[in-house]
Amino acid sequence: MGFLDQIHAAMEKNNSLLCVGLDPSPERFPSAIAGGEQSIFEFNKAIIDATADLVCSYKPQAAYYHACGAEDQLAKTIAYIHSEYPGIPVILDSKRGDIGSTASQYAIEAFDRYQADAVTVNPYMGIDTIEPFTTYADKGVVVLCRTSNPGAAAIQNLKIQKDDGNSALLYEVIAKMCQQDWNQNNNVLLVVGATNPAELKCIRELTGDMTFLVPGLGAQGGDVEATVKSGLNSEGKGIIVNSSRGIIYASSGDDFAEAARQAAIELRDEVNQYR
């Protein structure tokens, strides 16, 4: 089963477009697990067990693990999801983008070493940095297109003169390349932030029914109604709505897992309200 098939099946099973980002910061852990040798895994495990029936995917951000030498706990987290909740795919958020030979090694890292089901990638260096990932036909390749961070517009909204004499914004060019040129295995997705629904709607119109990973809700303040109405495709799906800090840090106390579950229920149900 390919990545998009996995995502659609999980969306149907859990009636959810929600992805929970697993971005663990040990300094924010509750006292009950802080300081342990496997505290990151134990934190993730509690979040996963509390929310697995509410999500369509999980998204660990690799930097949070690399920064504190917890690569083994990243691998253990992904293996735990696959073994205990095998219907839920994992997106490794590592935003890789390098020359082809190096990109091949990053693809091995994501898909062979960590056994992720999808990975985020940066398209700045062109198609030869993307192909080593897309050749894994059963894996998802999530290309940065119009991101949710405040500084993104300075680059991603640059006006580009095209060969046909027309102009387009850079994120529009990336979106069309992903749809028309880079998606031979039907495994390319786009990162499109929730912080500008008008741009989200534009990219939806440009790319048809492609699936988007949509960060920016929760702690980043994206509007749920506008995001859903702008982002859904013709099948009433097409968006993987990510929230990280707004869910995993819903409480700083020992009830963090229960609080995370409640926050996930509320966001999932709010998204579904506008589907």
XYZ file of N, CA, C and O in Angstrom, residues 129-271:
572
model
N 17.381 16.782 -6.798
C 17.399 16.575 -5.348
C 16.128 15.894 -4.855
O 16.076 15.429 -3.720
N 15.107 15.847 -5.708
C 13.818 15.255 -5.337
C 13.733 13.800 -5.786
O 13.194 12.945 -5.081
N 14.287 13.512 -6.955
C 14.144 12.176 -7.546
C 14.628 11.029 -6.668
O 13.996 9.959 -6.656
N 15.725 11.176 -5.911
C 16.130 10.048 -5.073
C 15.069 9.642 -4.055
O 15.038 8.474 -3.621
N 14.193 10.569 -3.689
C 13.102 10.254 -2.770
C 11.902 9.677 -3.513
O 11.290 8.704 -3.070
N 11.539 10.278 -4.639
C 10.328 9.836 -5.348
C 10.492 8.458 -5.964
O 9.488 7.806 -6.270
N 11.739 8.001 -6.154
C 11.916 6.656 -6.699
C 11.450 5.580 -5.720
O 11.206 4.441 -6.143
N 11.326 5.928 -4.453
C 10.669 5.022 -3.497
C 9.167 5.180 -3.709
O 8.503 5.971 -3.041
N 8.631 4.422 -4.650
C 7.267 4.683 -5.132
C 6.199 4.510 -4.066
O 5.118 5.100 -4.163
N 6.470 3.695 -3.041
C 5.472 3.467 -1.998
C 5.595 4.463 -0.848
O 4.823 4.391 0.104
N 6.541 5.400 -0.943
C 6.759 6.385 0.104
C 6.259 7.756 -0.348
O 6.201 8.058 -1.538
N 5.917 8.598 0.619
C 5.482 9.946 0.316
C 6.639 10.927 0.341
O 7.549 10.820 1.170
N 6.602 11.899 -0.578
C 7.623 12.942 -0.653
C 6.888 14.280 -0.558
O 6.144 14.661 -1.458
N 7.089 14.971 0.545
C 6.295 16.156 0.865
C 7.160 17.389 0.620
O 8.064 17.687 1.385
N 6.862 18.105 -0.463
C 7.715 19.186 -0.948
C 7.278 20.528 -0.355
O 6.090 20.886 -0.415
N 8.233 21.280 0.193
C 7.930 22.614 0.694
C 7.461 23.501 -0.455
O 8.136 23.614 -1.478
N 6.294 24.124 -0.277
C 5.735 24.958 -1.329
C 5.463 26.368 -0.814
O 6.128 27.324 -1.201
N 4.467 26.513 0.058
C 4.190 27.820 0.682
C 4.071 27.584 2.180
O 3.028 27.134 2.666
N 5.130 27.843 2.889
C 5.218 27.455 4.295
C 4.567 28.495 5.199
O 4.255 29.607 4.774
N 4.392 28.134 6.466
C 3.594 28.938 7.388
C 4.398 29.950 8.185
O 3.823 30.777 8.885
N 5.725 29.914 8.085
C 6.541 30.817 8.907
C 6.462 32.257 8.397
O 6.279 32.500 7.191
N 6.597 33.240 9.280
C 6.405 34.641 8.893
C 7.340 35.126 7.788
O 6.952 35.968 6.967
N 8.562 34.638 7.734
C 9.517 35.122 6.743
C 9.407 34.482 5.378
O 10.147 34.862 4.454
N 8.496 33.531 5.212
C 8.439 32.756 3.973
C 8.138 33.603 2.749
O 8.664 33.364 1.658
N 7.291 34.604 2.897
C 6.851 35.386 1.737
C 8.008 36.080 1.035
O 7.955 36.286 -0.189
N 9.044 36.445 1.758
C 10.161 37.170 1.151
C 10.819 36.370 0.034
O 11.383 36.945 -0.906
N 10.760 35.061 0.107
C 11.306 34.185 -0.933
C 10.180 33.559 -1.756
O 10.173 33.634 -2.986
N 9.230 32.946 -1.092
C 8.241 32.124 -1.780
C 7.229 32.931 -2.588
O 6.570 32.394 -3.480
N 7.104 34.226 -2.308
C 6.180 35.077 -3.057
C 6.894 35.957 -4.086
O 6.289 36.893 -4.618
N 8.142 35.665 -4.382
C 8.839 36.385 -5.436
C 8.155 36.136 -6.777
O 7.725 35.021 -7.079
N 8.078 37.176 -7.596
C 7.458 37.053 -8.918
C 8.496 36.541 -9.907
O 9.584 37.094 -10.035
N 8.125 35.489 -10.633
C 9.030 34.815 -11.561
C 8.544 35.032 -12.989
O 7.349 34.832 -13.278
N 9.449 35.404 -13.888
C 9.120 35.518 -15.303
C 9.286 34.140 -15.945
O 10.379 33.570 -15.922
N 8.221 33.605 -16.514
C 8.252 32.274 -17.100
C 8.647 32.332 -18.571
O 8.615 33.384 -19.209
N 8.965 31.157 -19.131
C 9.409 31.084 -20.520
C 8.344 31.556 -21.505
O 8.671 32.034 -22.592
N 7.067 31.408 -21.134
C 5.991 31.804 -22.043
C 5.674 33.295 -21.978
O 4.747 33.780 -22.622
N 6.460 34.037 -21.198
C 6.248 35.471 -21.092
C 5.346 35.887 -19.960
O 5.285 37.075 -19.619
N 4.625 34.943 -19.376
C 3.767 35.237 -18.232
C 4.591 35.194 -16.944
O 5.718 34.691 -16.927
N 4.005 35.703 -15.885
C 4.688 35.678 -14.597
C 3.856 34.891 -13.591
O 2.645 34.704 -13.760
N 4.519 34.422 -12.566
C 3.852 33.687 -11.482
C 4.691 33.856 -10.231
O 5.891 34.174 -10.299
N 4.080 33.656 -9.074
C 4.828 33.664 -7.831
C 5.601 32.357 -7.693
O 5.184 31.310 -8.205
N 6.712 32.415 -6.992
C 7.583 31.242 -6.908
C 6.841 30.035 -6.360
O 7.012 28.914 -6.861
N 6.008 30.216 -5.322
C 5.304 29.058 -4.767
C 4.336 28.463 -5.785
O 4.097 27.243 -5.784
N 3.795 29.287 -6.679
C 2.923 28.766 -7.731
C 3.714 27.927 -8.731
O 3.243 26.880 -9.196
N 4.926 28.371 -9.053
C 5.787 27.615 -9.964
C 6.142 26.263 -9.356
O 6.080 25.221 -10.034
N 6.502 26.266 -8.074
C 6.829 25.010 -7.393
C 5.627 24.068 -7.399
O 5.755 22.866 -7.675
N 4.450 24.596 -7.098
C 3.240 23.766 -7.068
C 2.995 23.096 -8.409
O 2.692 21.895 -8.480
N 3.126 23.848 -9.496
C 2.877 23.277 -10.823
C 3.962 22.281 -11.214
O 3.665 21.260 -11.842
N 5.207 22.551 -10.862
C 6.266 21.576 -11.135
C 5.989 20.259 -10.432
O 6.162 19.176 -11.013
N 5.561 20.353 -9.173
C 5.270 19.141 -8.410
C 4.131 18.359 -9.054
O 4.168 17.127 -9.128
N 3.117 19.065 -9.503
C 1.974 18.388 -10.104
C 2.302 17.803 -11.473
O 1.968 16.652 -11.764
N 2.989 18.566 -12.323
C 3.146 18.193 -13.730
C 4.418 17.417 -14.024
O 4.422 16.546 -14.899
N 5.509 17.734 -13.319
C 6.820 17.225 -13.721
C 7.451 16.242 -12.741
O 8.296 15.442 -13.145
N 7.106 16.349 -11.458
C 7.842 15.602 -10.443
C 7.040 14.464 -9.816
O 7.510 13.839 -8.877
N 5.871 14.187 -10.337
C 4.943 13.286 -9.627
C 4.626 12.027 -10.420
O 3.504 11.531 -10.396
N 5.614 11.487 -11.105
C 5.364 10.316 -11.950
C 4.854 9.119 -11.168
O 4.100 8.293 -11.693
N 5.245 9.000 -9.920
C 4.811 7.861 -9.105
C 3.623 8.193 -8.207
O 3.263 7.403 -7.327
N 3.033 9.354 -8.429
C 1.864 9.787 -7.639
C 2.134 9.687 -6.143
O 1.295 9.238 -5.365
N 3.312 10.137 -5.748
C 3.666 10.087 -4.329
C 4.196 11.421 -3.812
O 4.800 11.481 -2.743
N 3.962 12.501 -4.568
C 4.403 13.828 -4.155
C 3.242 14.581 -3.520
O 2.126 14.594 -4.045
N 3.513 15.199 -2.382
C 2.569 16.048 -1.675
C 3.214 17.422 -1.528
O 4.403 17.595 -1.803
N 2.449 18.398 -1.066
C 2.948 19.752 -0.875
C 2.762 20.190 0.564
O 1.746 19.874 1.177
N 3.738 20.940 1.079
C 3.558 21.646 2.344
C 2.965 23.012 2.028
O 3.577 23.811 1.313
N 1.771 23.251 2.536
C 1.085 24.528 2.317
C 0.525 24.974 3.664
O -0.335 24.318 4.244
N 1.021 26.093 4.179
C 0.660 26.521 5.512
C -0.762 27.027 5.633
O -1.379 27.489 4.655
N -1.265 26.964 6.869
C -2.631 27.411 7.167
C -2.712 28.898 7.447
O -3.808 29.426 7.627
N -1.571 29.587 7.472
C -1.571 30.980 7.907
C -2.006 31.960 6.822
O -2.189 33.144 7.105
N -2.182 31.497 5.592
C -2.706 32.348 4.525
C -3.689 31.546 3.685
O -3.313 30.952 2.668
N -4.955 31.508 4.067
C -5.941 30.685 3.360
C -6.108 31.055 1.889
O -6.417 30.178 1.061
N -5.907 32.325 1.526
C -6.052 32.720 0.128
C -5.000 32.033 -0.740
O -5.292 31.584 -1.858
N -3.783 31.925 -0.226
C -2.737 31.235 -0.972
C -2.984 29.728 -0.992
O -2.724 29.061 -2.001
N -3.493 29.204 0.087
C -3.878 27.794 0.128
C -4.923 27.500 -0.949
O -4.819 26.507 -1.687
N -5.909 28.358 -1.067
C -6.953 28.189 -2.084
C -6.363 28.274 -3.486
O -6.720 27.489 -4.376
N -5.447 29.200 -3.696
C -4.795 29.334 -4.988
C -4.060 28.056 -5.377
O -4.173 27.586 -6.519
N -3.324 27.487 -4.429
C -2.562 26.265 -4.716
C -3.504 25.095 -4.955
O -3.242 24.241 -5.822
N -4.607 25.049 -4.252
C -5.602 24.008 -4.515
C -6.124 24.117 -5.945
O -6.250 23.103 -6.653
N -6.405 25.312 -6.388
C -6.921 25.501 -7.747
C -5.868 25.134 -8.800
O -6.201 24.615 -9.867
N -4.604 25.365 -8.483
C -3.525 25.057 -9.426
C -3.253 23.564 -9.547
O -2.846 23.085 -10.611
N -3.456 22.819 -8.478
C -2.956 21.438 -8.416
C -4.040 20.366 -8.377
O -3.732 19.185 -8.229
N -5.298 20.746 -8.493
C -6.350 19.737 -8.493
C -6.458 19.026 -7.163
O -6.553 19.660 -6.117
N -6.405 17.698 -7.193
C -6.677 16.904 -5.996
C -5.420 16.464 -5.236
O -5.490 15.562 -4.406
N -4.273 17.081 -5.497
C -3.074 16.720 -4.737
C -3.319 16.876 -3.242
O -4.164 17.664 -2.812
N -2.559 16.128 -2.471
C -2.693 16.181 -1.015
C -1.667 17.142 -0.434
O -0.504 17.165 -0.852
N -2.118 17.941 0.537
C -1.265 18.929 1.191
C -1.045 18.548 2.655
O -1.971 18.116 3.339
N 0.170 18.760 3.129
C 0.451 18.780 4.564
C 0.328 20.228 5.000
O 1.040 21.099 4.482
N -0.586 20.494 5.937
C -0.940 21.867 6.292
C -0.563 22.143 7.747
O -1.319 21.821 8.672
N 0.624 22.737 7.973
C 0.969 23.199 9.310
C 0.397 24.588 9.541
O -0.094 25.240 8.623
N 0.473 25.050 10.783
C 0.101 26.424 11.076
C -1.138 26.600 11.912
O -1.468 27.716 12.313
N -1.856 25.504 12.185
C -2.968 25.595 13.128
C -2.417 25.450 14.545
O -1.249 25.168 14.754
N -3.269 25.638 15.517
C -2.815 25.491 16.898
C -1.932 26.654 17.305
O -2.337 27.816 17.245
N -0.694 26.382 17.696
C 0.189 27.402 18.248
C 0.501 28.521 17.264
O 0.809 29.643 17.663
N 0.434 28.239 15.952
C 0.742 29.272 14.961
C -0.474 30.112 14.579
O -0.337 31.060 13.811
N -1.655 29.735 15.044
C -2.807 30.607 14.938
C -3.587 30.578 13.640
O -4.388 31.484 13.380
N -3.383 29.581 12.800
C -4.147 29.490 11.561
C -5.634 29.319 11.822
O -6.047 28.716 12.817
N -6.458 29.853 10.923
C -7.906 29.795 11.054
C -8.421 28.456 10.530
O -8.228 28.126 9.354
N -9.077 27.682 11.382
C -9.482 26.330 11.010
C -10.517 26.355 9.895
O -10.384 25.644 8.883
N -11.555 27.145 10.046
C -12.616 27.165 9.029
C -12.064 27.577 7.669
O -12.331 26.925 6.648
N -11.308 28.653 7.632
C -10.764 29.128 6.362
C -9.801 28.113 5.761
O -9.775 27.906 4.534
N -9.019 27.458 6.611
C -8.077 26.459 6.124
C -8.790 25.291 5.476
O -8.444 24.855 4.365
N -9.786 24.767 6.150
C -10.500 23.602 5.640
C -11.237 23.945 4.349
O -11.145 23.226 3.346
N -11.945 25.041 4.345
C -12.731 25.400 3.166
C -11.851 25.752 1.972
O -12.246 25.539 0.825
N -10.663 26.261 2.237
C -9.755 26.610 1.148
C -8.954 25.412 0.657
O -8.518 25.387 -0.496
N -8.742 24.426 1.539
C -7.803 23.365 1.223
C -8.377 22.051 0.755
O -7.685 21.282 0.085
N -9.619 21.755 1.099
C -10.185 20.453 0.737
C -10.204 20.261 -0.779
O -10.430 21.204 -1.545
N -9.984 19.023 -1.200
C -10.085 18.722 -2.625
C -11.491 18.256 -2.973
O -12.403 18.295 -2.134
N -11.690 17.793 -4.190
C -13.033 17.440 -4.657
C -13.612 16.237 -3.939
O -14.823 15.995 -3.987
N -12.743 15.465 -3.240
C -13.198 14.288 -2.501
C -13.450 14.594 -1.032
O -13.734 13.686 -0.248
N -13.341 15.868 -0.659
C -13.525 16.234 0.741
C -12.376 15.808 1.624
O -12.517 15.702 2.844
N -11.220 15.597 1.010
C -10.003 15.231 1.740
C -8.883 16.149 1.247
O -9.077 17.327 1.084
N -7.710 15.595 1.058
C -6.637 16.339 0.430
C -5.813 17.213 1.350
O -4.855 17.854 0.903
N -6.137 17.283 2.635
C -5.318 18.046 3.573
C -5.012 17.183 4.795
O -5.889 16.519 5.339
N -3.759 17.211 5.184
C -3.293 16.596 6.423
C -2.993 17.759 7.353
O -2.021 18.483 7.166
N -3.845 17.977 8.321
C -3.779 19.169 9.167
C -2.892 18.871 10.368
O -3.236 18.049 11.219
N -1.755 19.543 10.423
C -0.795 19.260 11.490
C -0.899 20.240 12.647
O -1.035 21.448 12.459
N -0.814 19.700 13.855
C -0.621 20.500 15.059
C 0.394 19.783 15.930
O 0.282 18.568 16.157
N 1.352 20.513 16.404
C 2.401 19.938 17.252
C 2.287 20.464 18.672
O 1.689 19.833 19.546
N 2.820 21.649 18.909
C 2.858 22.202 20.267
C 1.470 22.357 20.878
O 1.298 22.173 22.085
N 0.479 22.712 20.051
C -0.865 22.918 20.571
C -1.487 21.660 21.148
O -2.424 21.742 21.947
N -0.961 20.503 20.759
C -1.472 19.233 21.279
C -0.523 18.629 22.310
O -0.922 18.337 23.440
N 0.739 18.463 21.951
C 1.620 17.716 22.857
C 1.950 18.490 24.130
O 2.333 17.883 25.137
N 1.797 19.821 24.094
C 2.022 20.621 25.295
C 0.741 21.279 25.780
O 0.772 22.374 26.339
N -0.367 20.595 25.582
C -1.645 21.118 26.071
C -1.645 21.235 27.588
O -2.403 22.016 28.162
N -0.806 20.440 28.250
C -0.625 20.559 29.696
C 0.847 20.327 30.008
O 1.502 19.495 29.362
N 1.347 21.044 30.999
C 2.726 20.835 31.442
C 2.796 19.917 32.654
O 3.880 19.646 33.173
N 1.656 19.414 33.069
C 1.605 18.562 34.244
C 1.621 17.089 33.896
O 1.763 16.696 32.730
N 1.454 16.270 34.911
C 1.479 14.826 34.712
C 0.258 14.320 33.947
O 0.224 13.148 33.553
N -0.721 15.186 33.732
C -1.891 14.826 32.932
C -1.688 15.179 31.459
O -2.646 15.310 30.708
N -0.416 15.304 31.022
C -0.138 15.797 29.673
C -0.755 14.925 28.586
O -1.219 15.433 27.565
N -0.785 13.621 28.774
C -1.339 12.738 27.747
C -2.855 12.909 27.634
O -3.402 12.978 26.528
N -3.519 12.992 28.774
C -4.972 13.212 28.756
C -5.309 14.564 28.140
O -6.267 14.696 27.365
N -4.508 15.583 28.465
C -4.733 16.909 27.890
C -4.479 16.902 26.384
O -5.190 17.560 25.614
N -3.464 16.163 25.961
C -3.183 16.053 24.531
C -4.345 15.384 23.809
O -4.737 15.801 22.709
N -4.912 14.363 24.420
C -6.059 13.699 23.804
C -7.224 14.670 23.651
O -7.869 14.731 22.601
N -7.492 15.435 24.671
C -8.614 16.372 24.607
C -8.367 17.436 23.547
O -9.282 17.793 22.784
N -7.140 17.931 23.461
C -6.817 18.930 22.442
C -6.942 18.345 21.040
O -7.415 19.021 20.105
N -6.544 17.091 20.880
C -6.661 16.433 19.574
C -8.119 16.227 19.193
O -8.506 16.420 18.027
N -8.946 15.824 20.153
C -10.381 15.666 19.890
C -10.977 16.991 19.426
O -11.728 17.053 18.440
N -10.638 18.054 20.127
C -11.221 19.356 19.808
C -10.814 19.828 18.418
O -11.652 20.330 17.656
N -9.546 19.656 18.063
C -9.102 20.108 16.744
C -9.655 19.202 15.646
O -10.114 19.692 14.605
N -9.616 17.889 15.865
C -10.194 16.988 14.858
C -11.645 17.323 14.606
O -12.093 17.412 13.445
N -12.409 17.513 15.661
C -13.839 17.778 15.510
C -14.096 19.143 14.882
O -15.047 19.307 14.102
N -13.256 20.127 15.193
C -13.426 21.442 14.575
C -13.141 21.372 13.077
O -13.858 21.963 12.269
N -12.117 20.640 12.703
C -11.829 20.445 11.273
C -13.005 19.758 10.597
O -13.473 20.163 9.525
